[in-house]
Amino acid sequence: GENVEQHPSTLSVQEGDSAVIKCTYSDSASNYFPWYKQELGKRPQLIIDIRSNVGEKKDQRIAVTLNKTAKHFSLHITETQPEDSAVYFCAASTPLLGDMRFGAGTRLTVKP
Amino acid sequence: DVKVTQSSRYLVKRTGEKVFLECVQDMDHENMFWYRQDPGLGLRLIYFSYDVKMKEKGDIPEGYSVSREKKERFSLILESASTNQTSMYLCAIRGTTDTQYFGPGTRLTVL
């Protein structure tokens, strides 16, 4: 089955710096790769996603890149702000039943 | 807006009790999922369902079962709760664009 690995597990940056979180997946049939942000005590919320027919996607300060050949994808956050502090999860899902596998999460801390 | 609700936010049970966690959606989505979330382990898939009365095991189904008698409701059952099932349980539905939307979670403590 699908296995998703995520690095690093914790990341601390200064406000205004960039943050990069990396994930790898194992199942070449996976075709949908979302990123979720989870603030303390809240449910995970989708922040950006990418499909296997696209190499890069950007939404304001957030971008995601996908390398299908290497089976890895990354989240890039530029000009980080304290409110970006949260746990971020990457995930991968296959088209048939939509079952999704998640990485272990990255705790991002943005220091003012 | 997709709405996913869970029956309880906090639950405390004793070892050996039978526990029911319920998830309800307000749309006509076919795919529903149960995860447990533990620190350092992310979200792990327990069971999922792609239609009424249909179910599939996820990665950690041992000690759990599920029921889906109606499309809008997906229940997770702990037949005999154990302390190692103390966790946060999250229900999710698959939207029309493959995105999963989560319920608020149930924090279960088994004493």
Short mmCIF file of C-alpha atoms in Angstrom, two decimals:
data_model
loop_
_atom_site.label_atom_id
_atom_site.label_comp_id
_atom_site.label_asym_id
_atom_site.label_seq_id
_atom_site.Cartn_x
_atom_site.Cartn_y
_atom_site.Cartn_z
CA GLY A 1 0.00 0.00 0.00
CA GLU A 2 0.88 3.66 -0.14
CA ASN A 3 3.49 4.98 2.31
CA VAL A 4 4.12 8.70 2.77
CA GLU A 5 7.21 10.02 4.53
CA GLN A 6 7.54 13.63 5.63
CA HIS A 7 10.54 15.70 6.70
CA PRO A 8 11.45 17.49 8.85
CA SER A 9 9.31 16.67 11.87
CA THR A 10 9.93 20.13 13.36
CA LEU A 11 10.96 23.36 11.68
CA SER A 12 11.67 26.71 13.27
CA VAL A 13 12.15 29.85 11.16
CA GLN A 14 12.32 33.58 11.71
CA GLU A 15 9.41 35.68 10.55
CA GLY A 16 9.92 36.64 6.93
CA ASP A 17 12.06 33.61 6.09
CA SER A 18 10.96 30.76 3.84
CA ALA A 19 9.96 27.29 5.01
CA VAL A 20 10.18 24.08 2.99
CA ILE A 21 8.62 20.74 3.91
CA LYS A 22 9.33 17.64 1.86
CA CYS A 23 7.39 14.41 1.33
CA THR A 24 7.95 11.20 -0.58
CA TYR A 25 5.38 8.60 -1.58
CA SER A 26 5.68 5.00 -2.71
CA ASP A 27 2.65 4.18 -4.89
CA SER A 28 3.08 5.34 -8.48
CA ALA A 29 -0.73 5.13 -8.89
CA SER A 30 -1.23 8.04 -6.47
CA ASN A 31 -2.45 11.07 -8.39
CA TYR A 32 -3.64 13.61 -5.83
CA PHE A 33 -1.41 15.32 -3.26
CA PRO A 34 -2.98 17.71 -0.77
CA TRP A 35 -1.38 19.68 2.05
CA TYR A 36 -3.24 20.30 5.29
CA LYS A 37 -2.63 22.79 8.07
CA GLN A 38 -3.73 21.94 11.59
CA GLU A 39 -3.78 24.60 14.27
CA LEU A 40 -3.85 23.62 17.92
CA GLY A 41 -7.17 22.09 18.91
CA LYS A 42 -8.62 22.36 15.41
CA ARG A 43 -9.29 19.99 12.55
CA PRO A 44 -6.90 19.73 9.57
CA GLN A 45 -7.75 22.21 6.82
CA LEU A 46 -6.68 21.99 3.18
CA ILE A 47 -4.30 24.77 2.18
CA ILE A 48 -3.19 23.68 -1.28
CA ASP A 49 -3.22 20.60 -3.47
CA ILE A 50 -1.66 19.34 -6.68
CA ARG A 51 -2.49 16.62 -9.15
CA SER A 52 -0.08 14.31 -10.91
CA ASN A 53 -0.46 16.05 -14.28
CA VAL A 54 0.90 19.32 -12.85
CA GLY A 55 4.46 20.06 -11.74
CA GLU A 56 3.91 23.20 -9.69
CA LYS A 57 1.08 25.20 -8.20
CA LYS A 58 1.13 28.51 -6.37
CA ASP A 59 -1.35 30.36 -4.19
CA GLN A 60 -0.03 33.66 -2.86
CA ARG A 61 2.74 32.79 -0.37
CA ILE A 62 2.26 29.05 -0.67
CA ALA A 63 3.53 26.81 -3.46
CA VAL A 64 3.71 23.08 -4.00
CA THR A 65 6.00 21.22 -6.40
CA LEU A 66 5.68 17.62 -7.57
CA ASN A 67 8.32 15.36 -9.10
CA LYS A 68 6.49 12.25 -10.30
CA THR A 69 9.63 10.49 -11.44
CA ALA A 70 11.27 10.78 -8.04
CA LYS A 71 7.93 10.41 -6.22
CA HIS A 72 8.38 13.45 -4.06
CA PHE A 73 6.53 16.69 -3.49
CA SER A 74 7.27 19.76 -1.42
CA LEU A 75 5.48 22.66 0.25
CA HIS A 76 7.09 26.08 0.11
CA ILE A 77 5.94 28.96 2.29
CA THR A 78 7.53 32.34 1.63
CA GLU A 79 7.55 35.44 3.84
CA THR A 80 6.45 33.40 6.83
CA GLN A 81 4.30 35.01 9.50
CA PRO A 82 3.63 33.96 13.12
CA GLU A 83 0.13 32.83 12.10
CA ASP A 84 1.74 30.23 9.82
CA SER A 85 2.79 28.39 12.99
CA ALA A 86 0.93 25.04 12.96
CA VAL A 87 1.35 21.38 12.12
CA TYR A 88 1.43 20.67 8.39
CA PHE A 89 0.56 17.31 6.84
CA CYS A 90 1.20 16.07 3.35
CA ALA A 91 -0.92 13.28 1.88
CA ALA A 92 -1.30 11.13 -1.21
CA SER A 93 -4.34 9.38 -2.59
CA THR A 94 -5.15 7.03 -5.42
CA PRO A 95 -7.98 7.67 -7.86
CA LEU A 96 -10.08 4.56 -7.39
CA LEU A 97 -11.43 4.70 -3.83
CA GLY A 98 -9.86 7.97 -2.75
CA ASP A 99 -8.24 6.48 0.34
CA MET A 100 -5.58 8.87 1.51
CA ARG A 101 -2.31 8.29 3.36
CA PHE A 102 -0.74 11.03 5.42
CA GLY A 103 2.77 11.94 6.42
CA ALA A 104 3.64 12.12 10.11
CA GLY A 105 3.44 15.92 10.14
CA THR A 106 5.79 18.89 10.50
CA ARG A 107 5.47 21.29 13.38
CA LEU A 108 6.34 24.72 11.99
CA THR A 109 7.17 27.52 14.40
CA VAL A 110 7.60 31.04 13.08
CA LYS A 111 9.42 33.26 15.56
CA PRO A 112 8.55 36.96 15.50
CA ASP B 1 -19.83 24.41 2.57
CA VAL B 2 -19.21 20.77 3.45
CA LYS B 3 -20.34 19.97 6.97
CA VAL B 4 -19.01 16.96 8.88
CA THR B 5 -20.05 16.46 12.48
CA GLN B 6 -18.98 13.97 15.12
CA SER B 7 -21.14 12.86 18.00
CA SER B 8 -18.80 13.85 20.82
CA ARG B 9 -15.77 16.15 21.25
CA TYR B 10 -14.57 14.37 24.38
CA LEU B 11 -15.29 10.87 25.60
CA VAL B 12 -14.03 8.92 28.62
CA LYS B 13 -14.59 5.17 28.73
CA ARG B 14 -13.40 2.24 30.80
CA THR B 15 -11.37 -0.71 29.55
CA GLY B 16 -13.60 -3.37 28.07
CA GLU B 17 -16.51 -1.07 27.26
CA LYS B 18 -18.07 -1.01 23.81
CA VAL B 19 -17.66 2.43 22.28
CA PHE B 20 -19.52 4.01 19.39
CA LEU B 21 -18.18 7.06 17.55
CA GLU B 22 -20.53 8.57 15.03
CA CYS B 23 -19.88 10.76 12.02
CA VAL B 24 -22.58 12.52 10.05
CA GLN B 25 -22.33 14.46 6.79
CA ASP B 26 -24.91 16.81 5.36
CA MET B 27 -24.15 16.17 1.67
CA ASP B 28 -24.54 13.14 -0.54
CA HIS B 29 -20.88 12.09 -0.48
CA GLU B 30 -20.16 8.42 -0.98
CA ASN B 31 -16.69 8.10 0.56
CA MET B 32 -16.23 8.42 4.31
CA PHE B 33 -13.13 7.72 6.39
CA TRP B 34 -12.05 7.16 9.98
CA TYR B 35 -8.55 8.12 11.14
CA ARG B 36 -6.80 8.19 14.45
CA GLN B 37 -4.27 10.89 15.18
CA ASP B 38 -1.38 10.38 17.57
CA PRO B 39 1.59 12.70 18.16
CA GLY B 40 4.49 11.88 15.83
CA LEU B 41 2.43 9.37 13.85
CA GLY B 42 0.23 11.67 11.82
CA LEU B 43 -3.20 10.49 10.71
CA ARG B 44 -3.56 6.77 10.29
CA LEU B 45 -6.42 5.27 8.32
CA ILE B 46 -8.57 2.81 10.29
CA TYR B 47 -11.47 2.05 7.95
CA PHE B 48 -13.27 3.68 5.07
CA SER B 49 -16.51 3.23 3.19
CA TYR B 50 -17.35 4.01 -0.43
CA ASP B 51 -21.07 3.29 -0.25
CA VAL B 52 -23.84 2.15 2.07
CA LYS B 53 -22.96 -1.20 3.68
CA MET B 54 -19.57 -1.19 1.91
CA LYS B 55 -16.38 -0.98 3.94
CA GLU B 56 -12.65 -1.37 3.44
CA LYS B 57 -9.89 -1.88 5.99
CA GLY B 58 -7.29 0.82 6.27
CA ASP B 59 -3.84 0.39 7.77
CA ILE B 60 -4.77 -0.18 11.43
CA PRO B 61 -8.19 -1.92 11.58
CA GLU B 62 -7.38 -4.25 14.48
CA GLY B 63 -9.68 -3.68 17.44
CA TYR B 64 -12.15 -1.61 15.40
CA SER B 65 -15.20 -2.22 13.24
CA VAL B 66 -17.48 0.12 11.30
CA SER B 67 -21.07 0.43 10.24
CA ARG B 68 -22.66 2.35 7.41
CA GLU B 69 -26.39 1.71 7.23
CA LYS B 70 -27.25 5.12 5.77
CA LYS B 71 -25.26 7.23 3.37
CA GLU B 72 -24.94 10.20 5.71
CA ARG B 73 -23.75 8.27 8.77
CA PHE B 74 -20.54 6.31 9.34
CA SER B 75 -19.90 4.76 12.75
CA LEU B 76 -16.66 3.54 14.26
CA ILE B 77 -17.02 0.83 16.89
CA LEU B 78 -14.53 -0.26 19.51
CA GLU B 79 -15.83 -3.68 20.52
CA SER B 80 -13.82 -3.80 23.75
CA ALA B 81 -11.95 -0.58 24.43
CA SER B 82 -8.34 -0.80 25.54
CA THR B 83 -5.99 1.86 26.90
CA ASN B 84 -3.92 1.82 23.69
CA GLN B 85 -7.00 3.11 21.85
CA THR B 86 -6.78 6.41 23.72
CA SER B 87 -6.41 8.86 20.87
CA MET B 88 -7.96 11.60 18.76
CA TYR B 89 -10.40 10.15 16.20
CA LEU B 90 -11.13 12.10 13.05
CA CYS B 91 -13.84 11.42 10.53
CA ALA B 92 -13.54 12.71 6.96
CA ILE B 93 -15.53 12.74 3.75
CA ARG B 94 -14.24 12.87 0.21
CA GLY B 95 -15.50 15.87 -1.68
CA THR B 96 -16.18 16.12 -5.39
CA THR B 97 -12.61 17.24 -6.10
CA ASP B 98 -10.95 14.40 -4.10
CA THR B 99 -10.24 16.73 -1.19
CA GLN B 100 -11.02 15.27 2.21
CA TYR B 101 -12.96 17.38 4.70
CA PHE B 102 -12.62 16.58 8.37
CA GLY B 103 -14.96 16.60 11.30
CA PRO B 104 -13.95 18.34 14.55
CA GLY B 105 -12.57 15.14 16.08
CA THR B 106 -13.37 13.08 19.17
CA ARG B 107 -10.75 12.85 21.88
CA LEU B 108 -11.25 9.43 23.44
CA THR B 109 -9.66 8.47 26.74
CA VAL B 110 -9.82 4.84 27.85
CA LEU B 111 -9.10 4.33 31.53
#
